[in-house]
Amino acid sequence: SAVKFVHEQKPLTLSIQEKEKLAKQINEMNKILKAIGKDELKTDFIDVKSVTLIGNYYYVNEQFDESIKMYDLVLKDFPDDTRALNNKGSALRGEKNREEAAKLWRRAIELDPNYTDPIVNLGGVLCELGNPKEALQILDPVYKKEIDNADMALLLNLGLAHSKIGNFEIAHEFYKKAENKSPREIQILNNIMILYQSENNFEKAIEYADKILKLESRNTNALSTKGSCYIEMSKFILGLDYLNQSFKQDPNELVTLINLALCYRRMHEFGIIKRWYADWVELYARKALDIKEYDFMALDHLGWVMNRCERYNEALELLEKALKFKPEQTGILLDKVDLLLRTDKSNEALIIIDHIIELDKPMLDEEILRIKYNLLSDMKKPLDAELFIKDLENKLSPDQIKHVKKRGRVFTKKPKI
């Protein structure tokens, strides 16, 4: 979010303590301004412009609480100052207080519908709050007006909104325009990287992760994303290396912890099965849950561990918690199927498999179909198994049918090598 300077030289009503504190801050600012050849601020006339400049300096340096104090000094005397409202909203967003930021931006838009900065900022935060359609409703009119000189923030938020609703091709178009304007902007490169990852285009996601790492060699998000992409490409050791680099930079980054748990789980499932791999899955899943108590992926990974350790009641409790947050997540449902089969509850497992197949329509996942065929065969229901195959004959090729009828249970799709 770009913060614009407030240019009005309106005087502020300040207490003696506030004046003394600001005088010190202005002296510090003047050292900076003098060094870069800018006009210095005066302490005998403390106005909106001076205080806002200090607030903006704190904001750029990510000292959001200090910047908010400056903007609040402006709003105390001028509660309808739209630029101060916009700037404070940006600082609140920096503190992850998105709901309060949105309230301030809505207020600024109410006061001045032609002031586009809070509109663009609101569009971005609406995407983060899960309202991309509303974001497009307010961003599209601004873009139509400024189509020939749309700034980076507007293009970035339009790309984000379209990516959130699945318009990936349009999202790429806006991101590319934003990248052309600001090719070294980390946020743009990050959004493009995440979009490619969501499209399973792992090579391109890694390409953009490398662009970020050339600019910031310790960027945890790029390291973690690059690591997770290598996991999906079955390059587990390489993926683990980048995830460990990310972990060293920030041991409390939730995404990194989840990806570390996933990597060791994949190594256990698709590599040489080792007991200590499961121990590492448990370690990182528990670290993730210490940070976010109800993270569905961490709950799922820990449930998988308990299942492998034959602590079935604990496993079921963890998987049920995960499903409360993601009731239609195929991976969690399959882990529950595995658990039910290990505890001789085939009928309940079959119900879940049928539910997954319904979720996958019209696309049919051969591995899921294979689980159902094997399950029916194991339950001594050969007639049901054959009727199931017959129903698939008009939907799948002979080779696909042959794969579905292959014996052996598969609960997680093996990554392509």
XYZ file of C-alpha atoms in Angstrom:
417
model
C 0.000 0.000 0.000
C 1.510 3.307 -1.071
C 1.347 6.088 1.520
C 0.969 9.586 0.063
C 2.222 12.663 1.874
C -0.311 15.042 3.367
C 0.618 18.459 1.990
C -1.656 20.729 4.010
C 0.234 22.930 6.460
C -2.589 22.979 8.995
C -1.432 23.558 12.609
C -2.044 20.869 15.242
C -3.196 21.312 18.831
C -0.567 19.525 20.903
C 0.167 19.104 24.586
C 3.531 20.196 25.991
C 4.638 16.548 26.222
C 3.588 15.877 22.610
C 5.464 18.962 21.405
C 8.626 17.923 23.248
C 8.470 14.397 21.836
C 7.803 15.647 18.319
C 10.616 18.190 18.525
C 13.068 15.320 19.164
C 11.604 13.289 16.301
C 11.758 16.286 13.964
C 15.434 16.792 14.839
C 16.067 13.184 13.862
C 14.092 13.652 10.649
C 16.054 16.800 9.819
C 19.324 14.867 9.946
C 17.898 12.536 7.313
C 16.424 15.355 5.215
C 19.678 17.286 5.327
C 21.622 14.213 4.219
C 19.402 13.723 1.173
C 19.226 17.416 0.289
C 15.579 18.043 1.236
C 14.015 21.026 2.999
C 14.176 20.649 6.754
C 11.129 20.778 9.047
C 10.667 23.552 11.597
C 9.857 22.953 15.251
C 8.212 26.327 15.897
C 5.243 25.460 13.638
C 4.301 21.774 13.977
C 1.692 21.048 11.327
C -0.073 18.189 9.566
C 2.614 17.935 6.899
C 5.475 17.599 9.405
C 3.762 15.001 11.549
C 2.638 13.008 8.521
C 6.182 12.974 7.143
C 7.380 11.437 10.409
C 4.516 8.914 10.276
C 5.420 7.984 6.721
C 9.064 7.527 7.692
C 8.047 5.100 10.445
C 5.690 3.318 8.037
C 8.366 2.778 5.378
C 10.618 1.322 8.088
C 7.784 -0.982 9.219
C 7.477 0.691 12.632
C 3.730 0.607 12.244
C 2.800 1.345 15.866
C 4.879 4.541 15.806
C 3.421 5.615 12.456
C -0.108 5.122 13.817
C 0.690 7.464 16.714
C 1.644 10.180 14.206
C -1.468 9.722 12.080
C -3.594 9.773 15.231
C -2.182 13.192 16.121
C -3.514 14.451 12.780
C -6.890 12.730 13.189
C -7.317 14.138 16.692
C -7.595 17.652 15.216
C -8.853 16.674 11.742
C -10.926 13.455 12.047
C -12.112 13.726 8.432
C -8.650 14.097 6.892
C -8.897 11.458 4.152
C -5.142 11.119 3.649
C -4.542 10.521 7.354
C -7.345 7.935 7.351
C -5.775 6.226 4.339
C -2.286 6.280 5.845
C -3.440 4.912 9.190
C -5.311 2.158 7.342
C -2.067 1.176 5.596
C -0.228 1.041 8.924
C -2.987 -1.090 10.475
C -2.769 -3.459 7.524
C 0.967 -3.665 8.157
C 0.106 -4.874 11.676
C -2.280 -7.456 10.121
C -5.280 -5.593 11.559
C -7.141 -5.852 8.258
C -10.696 -5.359 9.523
C -9.876 -2.030 11.194
C -7.904 -0.928 8.134
C -10.920 -1.660 5.923
C -13.142 0.493 8.183
C -10.818 3.490 7.808
C -10.577 3.098 4.038
C -14.364 2.860 3.724
C -14.629 6.065 5.760
C -12.099 7.844 3.516
C -13.980 6.737 0.374
C -17.231 7.973 1.911
C -15.671 11.396 2.483
C -14.012 11.600 -0.956
C -15.214 9.051 -3.582
C -12.694 10.442 -6.098
C -9.681 9.724 -3.884
C -8.443 6.437 -5.363
C -5.731 5.420 -2.874
C -8.131 4.080 -0.201
C -10.162 2.345 -2.949
C -7.079 0.494 -4.190
C -6.004 -0.329 -0.634
C -9.479 -1.572 0.293
C -9.525 -3.796 -2.786
C -6.292 -5.462 -1.675
C -7.428 -6.095 1.885
C -10.821 -7.409 0.740
C -8.939 -10.119 -1.185
C -7.041 -11.014 1.977
C -10.310 -11.145 3.921
C -11.840 -13.555 1.381
C -14.005 -11.088 -0.551
C -12.355 -10.927 -4.011
C -15.648 -10.339 -5.844
C -16.348 -7.195 -3.816
C -12.745 -6.156 -4.436
C -13.283 -6.356 -8.204
C -16.507 -4.344 -7.908
C -14.613 -1.375 -6.484
C -11.334 -1.818 -8.389
C -12.700 -2.259 -11.926
C -14.191 1.282 -12.170
C -10.860 2.776 -11.042
C -8.985 0.720 -13.627
C -11.339 1.804 -16.424
C -10.609 5.437 -15.563
C -6.858 4.934 -15.261
C -6.334 2.143 -17.795
C -3.484 3.943 -19.588
C -1.606 4.963 -16.429
C -2.757 2.477 -13.799
C -0.187 2.288 -11.012
C 1.520 -0.798 -9.665
C -0.690 -1.149 -6.560
C -3.899 -1.113 -8.615
C -2.567 -3.699 -11.078
C -1.263 -5.876 -8.238
C -4.594 -5.900 -6.385
C -6.547 -6.606 -9.576
C -4.267 -9.567 -10.230
C -4.766 -10.786 -6.673
C -8.566 -10.493 -6.899
C -8.731 -12.439 -10.169
C -6.389 -15.139 -8.839
C -8.595 -15.572 -5.755
C -11.681 -16.318 -7.881
C -9.801 -18.626 -10.249
C -9.361 -16.266 -13.222
C -5.705 -17.265 -13.503
C -5.176 -16.115 -17.085
C -6.496 -12.612 -16.328
C -4.508 -12.543 -13.083
C -1.313 -13.250 -15.035
C -2.093 -10.353 -17.386
C -2.412 -7.866 -14.526
C 0.626 -9.241 -12.710
C 2.712 -8.978 -15.882
C 1.696 -5.324 -16.307
C 2.603 -4.696 -12.668
C 5.945 -6.485 -13.096
C 6.732 -4.387 -16.184
C 6.230 -1.246 -14.109
C 8.170 -2.495 -11.074
C 10.334 -5.507 -12.032
C 12.140 -5.508 -8.672
C 9.050 -5.238 -6.461
C 9.094 -8.262 -4.126
C 5.324 -8.332 -3.575
C 4.618 -8.604 -7.313
C 7.177 -11.372 -7.787
C 5.805 -13.160 -4.725
C 2.210 -13.072 -6.006
C 3.272 -14.407 -9.403
C 5.281 -17.163 -7.711
C 2.277 -18.215 -5.592
C -0.038 -18.131 -8.624
C 2.237 -20.457 -10.605
C 2.449 -22.766 -7.598
C -1.353 -22.907 -7.324
C -1.460 -23.876 -11.017
C 1.018 -26.721 -10.319
C 3.503 -25.013 -12.641
C 6.341 -25.683 -10.231
C 9.167 -24.844 -12.644
C 7.815 -21.305 -13.177
C 7.151 -20.895 -9.450
C 10.802 -21.785 -8.774
C 11.883 -19.331 -11.479
C 10.119 -16.490 -9.644
C 11.374 -17.695 -6.273
C 14.890 -17.343 -7.701
C 14.100 -13.796 -8.874
C 13.106 -12.919 -5.316
C 16.162 -14.613 -3.828
C 18.454 -12.597 -6.116
C 16.980 -9.466 -4.534
C 16.623 -10.865 -0.993
C 18.750 -13.966 -0.438
C 17.077 -14.677 2.905
C 13.454 -14.225 1.850
C 11.657 -16.930 3.852
C 8.588 -17.056 1.620
C 10.642 -17.650 -1.529
C 12.806 -20.272 0.225
C 9.744 -22.065 1.589
C 7.865 -21.949 -1.721
C 10.889 -23.222 -3.626
C 11.226 -26.044 -1.121
C 7.548 -27.019 -1.346
C 7.723 -26.999 -5.162
C 10.649 -29.414 -5.091
C 8.618 -31.654 -2.763
C 5.790 -31.749 -5.317
C 8.378 -32.681 -7.959
C 9.523 -35.573 -5.693
C 12.918 -33.930 -5.148
C 12.600 -34.335 -1.389
C 16.208 -33.771 -0.315
C 16.470 -30.607 -2.409
C 13.133 -29.408 -1.052
C 14.238 -30.142 2.498
C 17.393 -28.072 2.009
C 15.438 -24.928 1.048
C 12.865 -25.471 3.791
C 15.642 -25.765 6.372
C 17.146 -22.502 5.077
C 13.754 -20.843 5.520
C 13.415 -22.364 9.006
C 16.795 -20.947 10.041
C 15.681 -17.462 8.985
C 12.357 -17.693 10.826
C 11.665 -20.765 13.007
C 8.120 -19.536 13.679
C 6.967 -19.209 10.058
C 3.819 -21.352 9.889
C 4.003 -22.175 6.167
C 7.592 -23.404 6.520
C 6.699 -25.651 9.462
C 3.760 -27.179 7.576
C 5.938 -27.801 4.519
C 8.659 -29.414 6.657
C 6.074 -31.775 8.150
C 4.787 -32.544 4.645
C 8.288 -33.208 3.306
C 9.135 -35.773 5.996
C 5.706 -37.351 5.547
C 6.288 -37.740 1.808
C 9.747 -39.165 2.472
C 8.172 -41.728 4.803
C 5.386 -42.629 2.368
C 7.269 -42.654 -0.913
C 10.890 -43.167 0.044
C 12.509 -45.599 2.432
C 10.126 -45.917 5.394
C 11.912 -44.814 8.530
C 10.383 -44.371 11.974
C 12.255 -41.146 12.598
C 10.649 -39.512 9.538
C 7.326 -39.756 11.361
C 8.991 -38.272 14.454
C 10.010 -35.219 12.403
C 6.454 -34.918 11.029
C 5.178 -34.850 14.609
C 7.815 -32.329 15.714
C 7.003 -29.767 13.017
C 3.234 -30.336 13.191
C 3.292 -29.633 16.937
C 5.428 -26.517 16.421
C 2.858 -25.309 13.882
C -0.009 -25.958 16.314
C 1.813 -23.953 18.992
C 1.602 -20.992 16.610
C -1.900 -21.657 15.271
C -3.936 -23.991 17.440
C -6.389 -25.066 14.747
C -4.276 -25.172 11.594
C -6.005 -27.879 9.561
C -2.846 -29.092 7.800
C -0.914 -29.443 11.073
C -3.862 -31.314 12.614
C -3.992 -33.622 9.597
C -0.237 -34.350 9.685
C -0.349 -35.050 13.426
C -3.396 -37.282 12.919
C -1.418 -39.207 10.291
C 1.399 -39.729 12.808
C -0.974 -40.982 15.522
C -2.551 -43.348 12.986
C 0.880 -44.775 12.130
C 1.611 -45.179 15.836
C -1.701 -47.081 16.283
C -3.048 -44.414 18.611
C -6.309 -44.496 16.731
C -8.549 -42.529 19.111
C -6.115 -39.615 19.138
C -5.773 -39.824 15.355
C -9.539 -39.724 14.842
C -9.916 -36.734 17.170
C -7.224 -34.783 15.299
C -8.638 -35.610 11.854
C -12.153 -34.634 12.950
C -10.809 -31.275 14.146
C -9.105 -30.744 10.789
C -12.326 -31.592 8.925
C -14.263 -28.992 10.911
C -12.179 -26.359 9.139
C -11.850 -28.114 5.756
C -14.755 -30.591 5.489
C -14.177 -31.254 1.775
C -10.379 -31.497 1.758
C -9.615 -34.749 -0.055
C -6.287 -35.407 1.679
C -7.822 -35.256 5.170
C -10.772 -37.397 4.099
C -8.395 -40.029 2.704
C -6.410 -40.048 5.951
C -9.672 -40.722 7.761
C -10.459 -43.564 5.313
C -7.056 -45.090 6.073
C -7.761 -44.840 9.794
C -11.215 -46.420 9.445
C -9.814 -49.334 7.475
C -7.097 -49.896 10.065
C -9.850 -50.136 12.701
C -12.091 -52.457 10.619
C -14.752 -49.869 9.795
C -15.047 -50.559 6.079
C -18.655 -49.402 5.694
C -17.842 -45.945 7.102
C -14.771 -45.790 4.870
C -16.861 -46.611 1.795
C -19.287 -43.764 2.567
C -16.383 -41.289 2.666
C -14.904 -42.629 -0.587
C -18.277 -42.173 -2.316
C -18.383 -38.618 -0.952
C -14.909 -37.902 -2.374
C -15.950 -39.259 -5.780
C -18.969 -36.914 -5.762
C -16.690 -33.987 -4.892
C -14.390 -34.871 -7.813
C -17.148 -34.949 -10.455
C -17.085 -34.388 -13.387
C -13.329 -35.117 -13.114
C -12.684 -38.647 -11.868
C -9.501 -39.435 -9.960
C -8.280 -42.907 -10.895
C -6.556 -43.428 -7.552
C -9.763 -42.694 -5.627
C -11.712 -45.025 -7.937
C -9.064 -47.676 -7.369
C -9.501 -47.370 -3.590
C -13.246 -47.957 -3.944
C -12.790 -51.002 -6.200
C -10.278 -52.551 -3.819
C -12.472 -51.746 -0.847
C -15.508 -53.435 -2.416
C -13.362 -56.468 -3.257
C -11.978 -56.647 0.299
C -15.519 -56.420 1.691
C -16.439 -59.532 -0.342
C -18.763 -57.600 -2.621
C -17.603 -58.805 -6.050
C -20.935 -58.026 -7.735
C -20.844 -54.418 -6.483
C -17.237 -54.149 -7.611
C -18.070 -55.333 -11.134
C -21.116 -53.034 -11.379
C -18.862 -50.178 -10.306
C -16.381 -51.012 -13.094
C -19.168 -51.379 -15.662
C -20.435 -47.902 -14.777
C -16.947 -46.525 -15.460
C -16.516 -48.142 -18.886
C -18.111 -45.213 -20.751
C -16.094 -42.681 -18.751
C -12.579 -44.149 -18.721
C -10.225 -45.716 -21.259
C -9.360 -49.456 -21.103
C -5.938 -48.599 -19.641
C -7.557 -46.470 -16.968
C -9.994 -49.268 -16.124
C -7.057 -51.645 -15.851
C -5.396 -49.276 -13.376
C -8.573 -48.973 -11.283
C -8.740 -52.771 -11.011
C -5.116 -53.008 -9.878
C -4.943 -54.597 -6.433
C -3.526 -52.674 -3.481
C -4.734 -49.661 -1.520
C -3.448 -46.186 -2.251
C -4.404 -43.352 0.103
C -2.105 -40.605 -1.124
C -1.226 -39.985 -4.737
C 2.453 -40.553 -5.364
C 4.073 -37.473 -6.915
C 5.292 -37.749 -10.479
C 9.032 -38.185 -10.837
